[in-house]
Coordinates of N, CA and C in Angstrom, one line a residue:
X1 N -31.6 69.3 229.4 CA -32.1 67.0 229.2 C -33.0 67.3 230.3
X2 N -34.0 66.4 230.5 CA -35.3 66.4 231.0 C -34.7 65.9 232.4
X3 N -35.4 65.9 233.8 CA -35.0 65.5 235.1 C -35.0 63.5 234.8
X4 N -36.2 63.8 234.5 CA -36.5 62.0 234.3 C -35.4 61.3 233.0
X5 N -34.9 62.0 232.1 CA -33.9 61.5 231.7 C -32.3 60.8 232.1
X6 N -32.2 61.7 233.0 CA -31.0 61.6 233.9 C -31.2 60.7 234.8
X7 N -31.5 61.2 235.1 CA -32.3 59.9 236.3 C -32.1 58.8 235.8
X8 N -33.1 58.4 234.8 CA -33.1 56.7 233.8 C -31.8 56.4 233.4
X9 N -31.0 57.9 233.3 CA -29.4 57.1 232.8 C -28.7 56.9 233.9
X10 N -28.9 57.7 235.0 CA -27.9 57.4 236.3 C -28.1 55.8 236.9
X11 N -29.5 55.6 236.7 CA -30.3 54.4 237.5 C -29.1 53.0 236.6
X12 N -29.7 53.2 235.4 CA -28.9 52.4 234.3 C -27.1 52.1 234.2
X13 N -26.5 53.5 234.8 CA -25.0 53.4 234.7 C -24.8 52.1 236.3
X14 N -25.6 52.5 237.5 CA -25.4 52.0 239.3 C -26.3 50.6 238.6
X15 N -27.3 50.4 237.4 CA -27.1 48.9 237.2 C -25.7 47.9 236.9
X16 N -25.2 49.0 236.3 CA -24.4 47.9 235.1 C -23.1 48.0 235.9
X17 N -22.9 48.9 236.7 CA -22.1 49.3 237.6 C -21.9 47.8 238.5
X18 N -23.5 47.5 238.9 CA -23.5 46.3 240.2 C -23.6 44.8 239.5
X19 N -23.7 45.3 238.3 CA -23.7 43.9 237.1 C -22.4 43.4 237.2
X20 N -21.3 44.6 237.0 CA -20.3 44.1 236.7 C -19.5 43.3 238.0
X21 N -19.9 44.3 239.3 CA -19.5 43.8 240.5 C -20.0 42.2 240.8
X22 N -20.6 41.9 240.5 CA -21.5 41.1 240.8 C -20.6 39.5 239.9
X23 N -20.4 40.0 238.3 CA -19.5 38.9 237.9 C -18.4 39.0 238.6
X24 N -17.7 40.1 238.9 CA -16.3 39.8 239.8 C -16.4 38.5 240.6
X25 N -17.6 39.1 242.1 CA -17.3 38.2 242.6 C -17.9 37.0 242.5
X26 N -18.6 36.9 241.5 CA -19.0 35.1 240.8 C -17.4 34.3 240.5
X27 N -16.9 35.1 239.7 CA -15.1 34.2 239.8 C -15.1 34.0 241.0
X28 N -14.6 34.4 242.2 CA -14.0 34.2 243.1 C -14.8 32.7 243.8
X29 N -16.6 32.8 243.7 CA -16.7 31.7 244.1 C -16.7 30.9 243.1
X30 N -16.2 30.9 242.3 CA -16.0 29.7 241.1 C -14.9 29.1 241.5
X31 N -13.7 30.2 241.9 CA -12.6 29.1 242.3 C -12.5 28.7 243.6
X32 N -13.3 28.5 244.6 CA -13.6 28.3 245.5 C -14.6 26.8 245.4
X33 N -15.2 26.8 244.5 CA -16.1 25.9 244.2 C -14.6 24.3 243.2
X34 N -14.0 25.5 242.3 CA -13.1 24.4 242.1 C -12.4 23.7 242.7
X35 N -11.3 24.5 243.8 CA -10.8 24.3 245.2 C -11.7 22.5 245.7
X36 N -12.5 23.0 246.1 CA -13.4 21.8 246.8 C -13.5 20.6 245.7
X37 N -14.0 21.0 244.6 CA -14.3 19.8 243.7 C -12.7 19.2 243.3
X38 N -11.6 19.6 243.2 CA -10.1 19.3 243.3 C -10.2 18.4 244.5
X39 N -10.6 18.8 245.5 CA -10.2 17.6 246.9 C -10.9 17.1 247.2
X40 N -11.5 16.8 246.5 CA -13.1 15.6 246.3 C -12.7 14.8 245.4
X41 N -12.3 14.7 243.7 CA -11.9 14.2 242.9 C -10.3 13.4 243.5
X42 N -9.2 14.8 244.3 CA -8.0 13.8 245.0 C -8.1 12.4 245.7
X43 N -9.0 13.0 246.6 CA -9.2 11.7 247.8 C -10.3 11.2 246.9
X44 N -11.1 10.9 246.1 CA -11.6 9.6 245.5 C -10.5 9.4 244.5
X45 N -9.5 9.8 244.9 CA -8.5 8.8 243.4 C -7.3 8.3 244.3
X46 N -7.3 8.9 245.1 CA -6.5 8.3 246.1 C -7.1 7.2 247.1
X47 N -8.2 6.8 247.0 CA -9.4 5.9 247.9 C -9.2 4.5 246.7
X48 N -9.7 5.0 245.5 CA -9.6 3.8 244.8 C -8.8 3.7 243.8
X49 N -8.1 4.3 244.2 CA -6.8 4.4 242.6 C -7.1 4.5 240.7
X50 N -8.2 4.7 240.8 CA -8.7 5.3 239.6 C -7.8 6.7 238.8
X51 N -7.4 6.2 237.7 CA -7.2 7.6 237.1 C -7.4 8.2 236.2
X52 N -8.3 8.6 235.9 CA -9.7 8.9 234.7 C -9.6 10.7 234.8
X53 N -9.2 11.2 233.3 CA -9.3 12.5 232.9 C -10.3 13.9 232.9
X54 N -11.7 12.8 233.2 CA -13.1 13.1 233.3 C -13.1 14.4 234.1
X55 N -11.8 14.3 235.2 CA -12.0 15.4 236.4 C -12.0 17.0 236.1
X56 N -11.0 17.0 234.9 CA -11.1 18.8 234.5 C -12.3 18.7 233.5
X57 N -13.0 17.8 233.5 CA -14.2 18.4 232.2 C -14.9 18.6 234.1
X58 N -15.2 17.6 234.6 CA -16.2 17.8 236.1 C -16.0 19.9 236.3
X59 N -14.8 19.8 236.7 CA -14.7 20.9 238.0 C -14.8 21.8 236.8
X60 N -14.6 22.2 235.7 CA -14.8 23.4 234.7 C -16.0 23.2 234.3
X61 N -17.3 22.5 234.5 CA -18.9 22.8 234.6 C -19.6 22.9 236.4
X62 N -18.5 22.9 237.2 CA -19.4 23.0 238.3 C -18.0 24.4 238.7
X63 N -17.5 25.1 238.3 CA -17.3 26.5 237.8 C -18.1 26.8 237.3
X64 N -18.8 26.7 236.4 CA -19.5 27.6 235.5 C -20.6 27.7 235.8
X65 N -21.2 26.1 236.9 CA -22.3 26.2 237.1 C -22.8 27.4 238.3
X66 N -21.8 27.0 239.4 CA -21.4 28.0 240.3 C -21.3 29.1 240.1
X67 N -20.5 30.0 239.0 CA -20.6 31.2 238.6 C -22.2 31.7 238.1
X68 N -22.8 31.1 237.1 CA -24.0 31.6 236.7 C -25.1 31.6 237.9
X69 N -24.5 30.4 238.9 CA -26.1 30.9 239.2 C -25.5 31.8 240.6
X70 N -24.4 32.0 241.0 CA -24.3 33.0 241.7 C -25.0 34.4 240.6
X71 N -24.6 34.4 239.8 CA -24.8 35.9 238.9 C -26.3 35.9 238.6
X72 N -26.9 34.6 238.8 CA -28.2 34.5 238.6 C -29.3 35.1 240.1
X73 N -28.3 34.8 241.0 CA -28.8 34.9 241.9 C -29.0 36.8 242.4
X74 N -28.3 37.4 242.4 CA -27.8 38.5 242.4 C -28.4 39.4 241.5
X75 N -28.7 39.1 240.1 CA -29.3 39.6 238.9 C -30.5 39.5 238.4
X76 N -31.2 38.1 239.0 CA -32.3 37.4 238.5 C -32.4 37.5 236.8
X77 N -31.0 36.9 236.3 CA -31.4 37.2 234.5 C -31.8 36.0 234.3
X78 N -33.0 35.5 233.7 CA -33.2 34.4 233.6 C -32.6 34.0 232.5
X79 N -31.6 34.5 231.5 CA -30.9 33.8 230.5 C -29.5 33.3 231.1
X80 N -29.3 33.8 232.2 CA -27.8 33.0 233.0 C -28.6 32.2 233.7
X81 N -29.6 31.8 234.4 CA -30.0 30.9 235.3 C -30.2 29.3 234.0
X82 N -30.7 29.7 232.6 CA -30.5 28.7 231.3 C -29.0 28.2 231.6
X83 N -28.5 29.1 230.9 CA -27.0 29.1 231.6 C -26.5 28.3 232.6
X84 N -27.0 28.1 233.6 CA -26.4 27.2 234.5 C -27.2 26.2 234.4
X85 N -28.0 26.0 234.0 CA -28.9 24.6 234.1 C -28.2 23.9 233.5
X86 N -27.9 24.3 232.1 CA -27.0 23.6 230.9 C -25.7 23.5 231.5
X87 N -24.9 24.0 232.1 CA -24.1 23.7 232.5 C -24.1 22.9 234.1
X88 N -25.2 22.5 234.8 CA -25.2 21.4 236.0 C -25.9 20.5 235.1
X89 N -26.7 20.5 234.1 CA -27.1 19.0 233.6 C -25.3 18.0 232.6
X90 N -24.4 19.2 231.9 CA -23.1 18.5 232.0 C -22.4 17.8 232.7
X91 N -22.5 19.0 234.5 CA -21.6 18.4 235.0 C -21.9 17.1 235.9
X92 N -23.2 16.8 235.7 CA -24.2 15.9 236.7 C -23.8 15.2 235.7
X93 N -23.6 14.7 234.6 CA -23.6 13.4 233.3 C -22.1 13.2 233.5
X94 N -21.0 14.0 233.5 CA -19.8 14.2 233.4 C -19.4 12.8 235.3
X95 N -20.4 13.8 235.9 CA -20.2 13.1 237.2 C -20.3 11.9 237.6
X96 N -21.7 11.0 237.4 CA -21.9 9.9 236.9 C -20.9 9.2 236.6
X97 N -20.4 9.4 235.2 CA -19.3 8.8 234.5 C -18.6 8.2 235.1
X98 N -17.9 9.5 235.8 CA -16.5 9.6 236.4 C -16.8 8.3 237.8
X99 N -17.8 8.4 238.7 CA -18.5 7.5 239.6 C -18.2 6.5 239.0
X100 N -19.1 6.2 237.8 CA -19.3 4.3 237.7 C -17.7 3.9 236.8
X101 N -17.3 4.8 236.0 CA -16.0 4.1 235.4 C -15.0 3.9 237.0

């Protein structure tokens, strides 16, 4: 086997390991964001007396946004950035609706 081919295979293998590590760490970041959102919405509900079920959607979209942003920052994958933007837009729409209602 050619030396360059071996180096290319090893480089790809190391890159795959790095992407796997980034995805695992991103899940941890997502959990932290979810806890923050839950605390914020619990406080808002306590103050205003609202009982709206949009919170779960906002938390879901917020977690997915943060996970995808973290993965994009580490891997620079443009498709992941697009997914993060879509999640962020959805989260913003639900958040505005939650605040207005």
